[in-house]
């Protein structure tokens, strides 16, 4: 099973793809500057970093590069803004830093603590639950460019769209561009996927973009 997550790290948005198997939980893709809501699950793995490795028992260790990871506790009590959790504590040690991760059953990573010399950086889970019910769905501002009625100039609208779990930017764009105000896409045209490769954003539309095109001669 593969899972997708997105987080903000040092001012940039990082997308990660996790693979969950009997061997453990590992990151198989990590994409920085992923400001577009793109589904990377179908991408070829380019990365391997275990967050948890079987068997899930105290003192189990593994190595990723220069970091040696050890499961230090299965019942670590952790209090973060999202609440209090009983966690698996995993500690990674390298020559000049220590990285602690705390995982709660049914939740995931609730706390991460990086310690190096006199510097400590913590990431804590601030909220956990039903984002739609709690009215705190992630939102993005989108710029929509569309032709004027006389097709003599390009107009711009800015809209804020909320995203439910699993909803992609491609789906939102398809929905928006079929609005009567814009009418950029035909009834059955869909934006199938978006890919960012070497700084270029590539869009893949369904065949209806051509077959249902209403273009002047």
PDB file of C-alpha atoms in Angstrom:
ATOM      1  CA  UNK A   1       0.000   0.000   0.000  1.00  0.00           C
ATOM      2  CA  UNK A   2       1.218   3.494  -0.846  1.00  0.00           C
ATOM      3  CA  UNK A   3       0.266   6.736   0.890  1.00  0.00           C
ATOM      4  CA  UNK A   4       0.804  10.372  -0.024  1.00  0.00           C
ATOM      5  CA  UNK A   5       1.469  13.299   2.305  1.00  0.00           C
ATOM      6  CA  UNK A   6       2.404  16.946   1.966  1.00  0.00           C
ATOM      7  CA  UNK A   7       4.087  19.147   4.567  1.00  0.00           C
ATOM      8  CA  UNK A   8       5.792  22.516   4.894  1.00  0.00           C
ATOM      9  CA  UNK A   9       9.503  22.327   5.702  1.00  0.00           C
ATOM     10  CA  UNK A  10      11.716  25.379   6.076  1.00  0.00           C
ATOM     11  CA  UNK A  11       9.426  27.503   3.938  1.00  0.00           C
ATOM     12  CA  UNK A  12       8.936  24.996   1.120  1.00  0.00           C
ATOM     13  CA  UNK A  13       6.208  22.403   0.530  1.00  0.00           C
ATOM     14  CA  UNK A  14       7.500  18.823   0.509  1.00  0.00           C
ATOM     15  CA  UNK A  15       5.435  15.955  -0.926  1.00  0.00           C
ATOM     16  CA  UNK A  16       6.258  12.425   0.226  1.00  0.00           C
ATOM     17  CA  UNK A  17       5.080   9.010  -0.931  1.00  0.00           C
ATOM     18  CA  UNK A  18       5.128   6.263   1.725  1.00  0.00           C
ATOM     19  CA  UNK A  19       5.086   2.522   1.075  1.00  0.00           C
ATOM     20  CA  UNK A  20       3.520   0.365   3.793  1.00  0.00           C
ATOM     21  CA  UNK A  21       4.383  -3.348   3.750  1.00  0.00           C
ATOM     22  CA  UNK A  22       5.186  -6.233   6.081  1.00  0.00           C
ATOM     23  CA  UNK A  23       8.749  -4.924   6.154  1.00  0.00           C
ATOM     24  CA  UNK A  24       7.724  -1.570   7.586  1.00  0.00           C
ATOM     25  CA  UNK A  25       6.945   1.988   6.510  1.00  0.00           C
ATOM     26  CA  UNK A  26       9.324   3.797   4.198  1.00  0.00           C
ATOM     27  CA  UNK A  27       9.468   6.929   2.057  1.00  0.00           C
ATOM     28  CA  UNK A  28       9.951   6.017  -1.602  1.00  0.00           C
ATOM     29  CA  UNK A  29       9.645   9.518  -3.074  1.00  0.00           C
ATOM     30  CA  UNK A  30      10.322  12.974  -1.655  1.00  0.00           C
ATOM     31  CA  UNK A  31       9.584  15.996  -3.846  1.00  0.00           C
ATOM     32  CA  UNK A  32      10.515  19.486  -2.661  1.00  0.00           C
ATOM     33  CA  UNK A  33       8.852  22.693  -3.885  1.00  0.00           C
ATOM     34  CA  UNK A  34       5.672  20.728  -4.576  1.00  0.00           C
ATOM     35  CA  UNK A  35       3.334  23.712  -4.516  1.00  0.00           C
ATOM     36  CA  UNK A  36       0.879  22.079  -6.897  1.00  0.00           C
ATOM     37  CA  UNK A  37      -1.503  19.456  -5.524  1.00  0.00           C
ATOM     38  CA  UNK A  38      -0.182  16.627  -7.691  1.00  0.00           C
ATOM     39  CA  UNK A  39      -0.677  12.899  -7.098  1.00  0.00           C
ATOM     40  CA  UNK A  40       2.784  11.292  -7.160  1.00  0.00           C
ATOM     41  CA  UNK A  41       1.655   7.738  -6.325  1.00  0.00           C
ATOM     42  CA  UNK A  42       2.272   6.478  -9.862  1.00  0.00           C
ATOM     43  CA  UNK A  43       5.812   7.876 -10.040  1.00  0.00           C
ATOM     44  CA  UNK A  44       8.798   5.527 -10.055  1.00  0.00           C
ATOM     45  CA  UNK A  45      10.527   5.292  -6.632  1.00  0.00           C
ATOM     46  CA  UNK A  46      13.610   7.491  -6.358  1.00  0.00           C
ATOM     47  CA  UNK A  47      14.172   7.368  -2.610  1.00  0.00           C
ATOM     48  CA  UNK A  48      14.241   4.873   0.258  1.00  0.00           C
ATOM     49  CA  UNK A  49      14.099   5.888   3.894  1.00  0.00           C
ATOM     50  CA  UNK A  50      12.482   3.707   6.547  1.00  0.00           C
ATOM     51  CA  UNK A  51      10.418   5.501   9.174  1.00  0.00           C
ATOM     52  CA  UNK A  52       9.528   2.194  10.872  1.00  0.00           C
ATOM     53  CA  UNK A  53      10.986  -1.232  10.221  1.00  0.00           C
ATOM     54  CA  UNK A  54       9.729  -4.666  11.251  1.00  0.00           C
ATOM     55  CA  UNK A  55       9.664  -6.276  13.685  1.00  0.00           C
ATOM     56  CA  UNK A  56       8.151  -3.450  15.745  1.00  0.00           C
ATOM     57  CA  UNK A  57       9.968  -4.254  18.976  1.00  0.00           C
ATOM     58  CA  UNK A  58      12.135  -2.300  21.381  1.00  0.00           C
ATOM     59  CA  UNK A  59      15.856  -2.213  20.525  1.00  0.00           C
ATOM     60  CA  UNK A  60      15.282  -3.139  16.872  1.00  0.00           C
ATOM     61  CA  UNK A  61      17.767  -1.127  14.785  1.00  0.00           C
ATOM     62  CA  UNK A  62      18.468  -0.395  11.128  1.00  0.00           C
ATOM     63  CA  UNK A  63      20.709   1.942   9.184  1.00  0.00           C
ATOM     64  CA  UNK A  64      19.846   4.513   6.505  1.00  0.00           C
ATOM     65  CA  UNK A  65      22.977   6.135   5.154  1.00  0.00           C
ATOM     66  CA  UNK A  66      24.921   7.578   8.070  1.00  0.00           C
ATOM     67  CA  UNK A  67      21.958   7.412  10.471  1.00  0.00           C
ATOM     68  CA  UNK A  68      21.391   4.463  12.808  1.00  0.00           C
ATOM     69  CA  UNK A  69      17.743   4.172  13.864  1.00  0.00           C
ATOM     70  CA  UNK A  70      16.523   2.364  16.985  1.00  0.00           C
ATOM     71  CA  UNK A  71      13.041   1.696  18.347  1.00  0.00           C
ATOM     72  CA  UNK A  72      13.503   2.868  21.927  1.00  0.00           C
ATOM     73  CA  UNK A  73       9.961   2.577  23.278  1.00  0.00           C
ATOM     74  CA  UNK A  74       6.551   1.206  22.323  1.00  0.00           C
ATOM     75  CA  UNK A  75       4.624   3.103  24.998  1.00  0.00           C
ATOM     76  CA  UNK A  76       6.031   6.620  25.051  1.00  0.00           C
ATOM     77  CA  UNK A  77       3.551   9.206  26.350  1.00  0.00           C
ATOM     78  CA  UNK A  78       3.623  12.334  24.186  1.00  0.00           C
ATOM     79  CA  UNK A  79       1.648  15.543  24.612  1.00  0.00           C
ATOM     80  CA  UNK A  80       1.270  17.874  21.621  1.00  0.00           C
ATOM     81  CA  UNK A  81      -1.312  20.553  20.718  1.00  0.00           C
ATOM     82  CA  UNK A  82      -3.469  17.871  19.052  1.00  0.00           C
ATOM     83  CA  UNK A  83      -3.710  15.902  22.315  1.00  0.00           C
ATOM     84  CA  UNK A  84      -1.949  13.210  24.313  1.00  0.00           C
ATOM     85  CA  UNK A  85      -0.865  10.006  22.575  1.00  0.00           C
ATOM     86  CA  UNK A  86       0.840   6.710  23.362  1.00  0.00           C
ATOM     87  CA  UNK A  87       3.609   6.440  20.796  1.00  0.00           C
ATOM     88  CA  UNK A  88       6.344   4.336  19.315  1.00  0.00           C
ATOM     89  CA  UNK A  89       9.551   6.288  19.882  1.00  0.00           C
ATOM     90  CA  UNK A  90      12.199   5.943  17.181  1.00  0.00           C
ATOM     91  CA  UNK A  91      15.592   7.631  17.549  1.00  0.00           C
ATOM     92  CA  UNK A  92      18.062   8.246  14.749  1.00  0.00           C
ATOM     93  CA  UNK A  93      21.673   9.043  15.621  1.00  0.00           C
ATOM     94  CA  UNK A  94      24.425  10.354  13.404  1.00  0.00           C
ATOM     95  CA  UNK A  95      27.771  11.940  14.185  1.00  0.00           C
ATOM     96  CA  UNK A  96      26.498  15.433  14.886  1.00  0.00           C
ATOM     97  CA  UNK A  97      22.750  15.168  15.495  1.00  0.00           C
ATOM     98  CA  UNK A  98      19.910  13.153  17.027  1.00  0.00           C
ATOM     99  CA  UNK A  99      16.453  12.879  15.446  1.00  0.00           C
ATOM    100  CA  UNK A 100      13.486  11.599  17.466  1.00  0.00           C
ATOM    101  CA  UNK A 101      10.202  10.535  15.881  1.00  0.00           C
ATOM    102  CA  UNK A 102       6.995   9.620  17.698  1.00  0.00           C
ATOM    103  CA  UNK A 103       4.290   7.569  15.972  1.00  0.00           C
ATOM    104  CA  UNK A 104       0.766   7.025  17.340  1.00  0.00           C
ATOM    105  CA  UNK A 105      -1.479   4.169  16.229  1.00  0.00           C
ATOM    106  CA  UNK A 106      -4.190   5.340  13.848  1.00  0.00           C
ATOM    107  CA  UNK A 107      -2.639   8.801  13.599  1.00  0.00           C
ATOM    108  CA  UNK A 108       0.929   8.553  12.334  1.00  0.00           C
ATOM    109  CA  UNK A 109       3.791  10.918  13.062  1.00  0.00           C
ATOM    110  CA  UNK A 110       2.710  13.234  15.892  1.00  0.00           C
ATOM    111  CA  UNK A 111       6.071  14.678  16.895  1.00  0.00           C
ATOM    112  CA  UNK A 112       9.569  15.057  15.520  1.00  0.00           C
ATOM    113  CA  UNK A 113      12.527  16.496  17.435  1.00  0.00           C
ATOM    114  CA  UNK A 114      15.886  17.387  15.902  1.00  0.00           C
ATOM    115  CA  UNK A 115      18.823  18.077  18.248  1.00  0.00           C
ATOM    116  CA  UNK A 116      22.239  19.266  17.076  1.00  0.00           C
ATOM    117  CA  UNK A 117      24.811  20.979  19.321  1.00  0.00           C
ATOM    118  CA  UNK A 118      22.879  23.806  21.021  1.00  0.00           C
ATOM    119  CA  UNK A 119      19.990  23.800  18.531  1.00  0.00           C
ATOM    120  CA  UNK A 120      16.658  22.006  18.957  1.00  0.00           C
ATOM    121  CA  UNK A 121      13.863  22.028  16.364  1.00  0.00           C
ATOM    122  CA  UNK A 122      10.456  20.462  17.056  1.00  0.00           C
ATOM    123  CA  UNK A 123       7.520  19.659  14.792  1.00  0.00           C
ATOM    124  CA  UNK A 124       4.299  18.907  16.679  1.00  0.00           C
ATOM    125  CA  UNK A 125       0.909  17.783  15.412  1.00  0.00           C
ATOM    126  CA  UNK A 126      -1.425  20.718  15.992  1.00  0.00           C
ATOM    127  CA  UNK A 127      -4.755  19.159  15.041  1.00  0.00           C
ATOM    128  CA  UNK A 128      -6.143  15.732  14.195  1.00  0.00           C
ATOM    129  CA  UNK A 129      -9.642  14.718  13.160  1.00  0.00           C
ATOM    130  CA  UNK A 130     -12.235  15.262  10.425  1.00  0.00           C
ATOM    131  CA  UNK A 131     -11.070  18.384   8.577  1.00  0.00           C
ATOM    132  CA  UNK A 132     -14.335  18.692   6.648  1.00  0.00           C
ATOM    133  CA  UNK A 133     -16.452  18.422   9.794  1.00  0.00           C
ATOM    134  CA  UNK A 134     -14.173  20.816  11.686  1.00  0.00           C
ATOM    135  CA  UNK A 135     -14.261  23.297   8.796  1.00  0.00           C
ATOM    136  CA  UNK A 136     -10.490  23.389   8.388  1.00  0.00           C
ATOM    137  CA  UNK A 137      -9.904  21.815   4.980  1.00  0.00           C
ATOM    138  CA  UNK A 138      -6.637  22.816   3.303  1.00  0.00           C
ATOM    139  CA  UNK A 139      -7.170  25.642   0.826  1.00  0.00           C
ATOM    140  CA  UNK A 140      -5.231  27.098  -2.087  1.00  0.00           C
ATOM    141  CA  UNK A 141      -5.639  30.324  -4.012  1.00  0.00           C
ATOM    142  CA  UNK A 142      -5.872  29.647  -7.739  1.00  0.00           C
ATOM    143  CA  UNK A 143      -5.427  32.143 -10.585  1.00  0.00           C
ATOM    144  CA  UNK A 144      -7.771  31.537 -13.532  1.00  0.00           C
ATOM    145  CA  UNK A 145      -6.979  33.118 -16.892  1.00  0.00           C
ATOM    146  CA  UNK A 146      -9.745  33.146 -19.503  1.00  0.00           C
ATOM    147  CA  UNK A 147     -10.661  35.028 -22.699  1.00  0.00           C
ATOM    148  CA  UNK A 148     -12.972  38.039 -22.689  1.00  0.00           C
ATOM    149  CA  UNK A 149     -16.368  37.809 -24.386  1.00  0.00           C
ATOM    150  CA  UNK A 150     -14.940  39.265 -27.594  1.00  0.00           C
ATOM    151  CA  UNK A 151     -11.787  37.164 -27.250  1.00  0.00           C
ATOM    152  CA  UNK A 152      -9.701  40.316 -27.523  1.00  0.00           C
ATOM    153  CA  UNK A 153      -7.962  40.154 -24.155  1.00  0.00           C
ATOM    154  CA  UNK A 154      -7.085  37.808 -21.314  1.00  0.00           C
ATOM    155  CA  UNK A 155      -8.909  38.212 -18.003  1.00  0.00           C
ATOM    156  CA  UNK A 156      -7.873  36.987 -14.565  1.00  0.00           C
ATOM    157  CA  UNK A 157      -9.848  35.748 -11.568  1.00  0.00           C
ATOM    158  CA  UNK A 158      -8.471  34.605  -8.225  1.00  0.00           C
ATOM    159  CA  UNK A 159     -10.459  32.020  -6.289  1.00  0.00           C
ATOM    160  CA  UNK A 160      -9.821  30.098  -3.076  1.00  0.00           C
ATOM    161  CA  UNK A 161     -10.654  26.399  -3.270  1.00  0.00           C
ATOM    162  CA  UNK A 162     -10.789  23.874  -0.432  1.00  0.00           C
ATOM    163  CA  UNK A 163      -9.550  20.324  -0.953  1.00  0.00           C
ATOM    164  CA  UNK A 164     -10.960  17.169   0.599  1.00  0.00           C
ATOM    165  CA  UNK A 165      -8.744  14.137   1.187  1.00  0.00           C
ATOM    166  CA  UNK A 166      -7.890  12.594  -2.163  1.00  0.00           C
ATOM    167  CA  UNK A 167      -9.022  15.562  -4.247  1.00  0.00           C
ATOM    168  CA  UNK A 168      -6.428  16.700  -6.748  1.00  0.00           C
ATOM    169  CA  UNK A 169      -5.693  20.024  -8.347  1.00  0.00           C
ATOM    170  CA  UNK A 170      -6.460  18.481 -11.742  1.00  0.00           C
ATOM    171  CA  UNK A 171     -10.022  17.702 -10.613  1.00  0.00           C
ATOM    172  CA  UNK A 172     -10.517  21.217  -9.260  1.00  0.00           C
ATOM    173  CA  UNK A 173      -9.206  22.836 -12.431  1.00  0.00           C
ATOM    174  CA  UNK A 174     -11.501  20.661 -14.570  1.00  0.00           C
ATOM    175  CA  UNK A 175     -14.492  21.695 -12.469  1.00  0.00           C
ATOM    176  CA  UNK A 176     -13.606  25.401 -12.464  1.00  0.00           C
ATOM    177  CA  UNK A 177     -12.899  25.702 -16.183  1.00  0.00           C
ATOM    178  CA  UNK A 178     -16.316  24.233 -17.017  1.00  0.00           C
ATOM    179  CA  UNK A 179     -18.063  27.034 -15.114  1.00  0.00           C
ATOM    180  CA  UNK A 180     -20.397  29.118 -17.307  1.00  0.00           C
ATOM    181  CA  UNK A 181     -18.312  32.206 -16.600  1.00  0.00           C
ATOM    182  CA  UNK A 182     -15.172  30.721 -18.122  1.00  0.00           C
ATOM    183  CA  UNK A 183     -16.326  27.955 -20.510  1.00  0.00           C
ATOM    184  CA  UNK A 184     -12.746  27.109 -21.353  1.00  0.00           C
ATOM    185  CA  UNK A 185     -13.316  23.334 -21.361  1.00  0.00           C
ATOM    186  CA  UNK A 186     -16.069  21.424 -23.146  1.00  0.00           C
ATOM    187  CA  UNK A 187     -18.605  19.304 -21.271  1.00  0.00           C
ATOM    188  CA  UNK A 188     -16.678  16.021 -21.325  1.00  0.00           C
ATOM    189  CA  UNK A 189     -13.097  17.293 -21.335  1.00  0.00           C
ATOM    190  CA  UNK A 190     -11.047  16.371 -18.269  1.00  0.00           C
ATOM    191  CA  UNK A 191      -7.614  17.331 -17.067  1.00  0.00           C
ATOM    192  CA  UNK A 192      -6.254  13.852 -16.370  1.00  0.00           C
ATOM    193  CA  UNK A 193      -2.967  14.638 -14.677  1.00  0.00           C
ATOM    194  CA  UNK A 194      -0.338  17.262 -13.999  1.00  0.00           C
ATOM    195  CA  UNK A 195       3.392  16.579 -13.858  1.00  0.00           C
ATOM    196  CA  UNK A 196       6.263  18.852 -12.991  1.00  0.00           C
ATOM    197  CA  UNK A 197       9.463  17.775 -14.732  1.00  0.00           C
ATOM    198  CA  UNK A 198      12.668  19.813 -14.705  1.00  0.00           C
ATOM    199  CA  UNK A 199      10.789  22.971 -13.797  1.00  0.00           C
ATOM    200  CA  UNK A 200       8.170  22.490 -16.542  1.00  0.00           C
ATOM    201  CA  UNK A 201       4.512  21.822 -15.672  1.00  0.00           C
ATOM    202  CA  UNK A 202       2.999  19.336 -18.132  1.00  0.00           C
ATOM    203  CA  UNK A 203      -0.777  18.889 -18.487  1.00  0.00           C
ATOM    204  CA  UNK A 204      -2.476  15.785 -19.899  1.00  0.00           C
ATOM    205  CA  UNK A 205      -6.068  16.322 -21.084  1.00  0.00           C
ATOM    206  CA  UNK A 206      -8.611  13.748 -22.234  1.00  0.00           C
ATOM    207  CA  UNK A 207      -9.222  13.356 -25.989  1.00  0.00           C
ATOM    208  CA  UNK A 208     -12.369  15.508 -25.775  1.00  0.00           C
ATOM    209  CA  UNK A 209     -10.147  18.590 -25.630  1.00  0.00           C
ATOM    210  CA  UNK A 210      -9.647  18.006 -29.382  1.00  0.00           C
ATOM    211  CA  UNK A 211     -12.792  16.137 -30.449  1.00  0.00           C
ATOM    212  CA  UNK A 212     -15.176  18.604 -28.779  1.00  0.00           C
ATOM    213  CA  UNK A 213     -13.169  21.704 -29.631  1.00  0.00           C
ATOM    214  CA  UNK A 214     -15.229  24.660 -30.873  1.00  0.00           C
ATOM    215  CA  UNK A 215     -12.667  26.634 -32.850  1.00  0.00           C
ATOM    216  CA  UNK A 216     -13.256  29.260 -35.478  1.00  0.00           C
ATOM    217  CA  UNK A 217     -11.981  28.885 -39.019  1.00  0.00           C
TER     218      UNK A 217
END
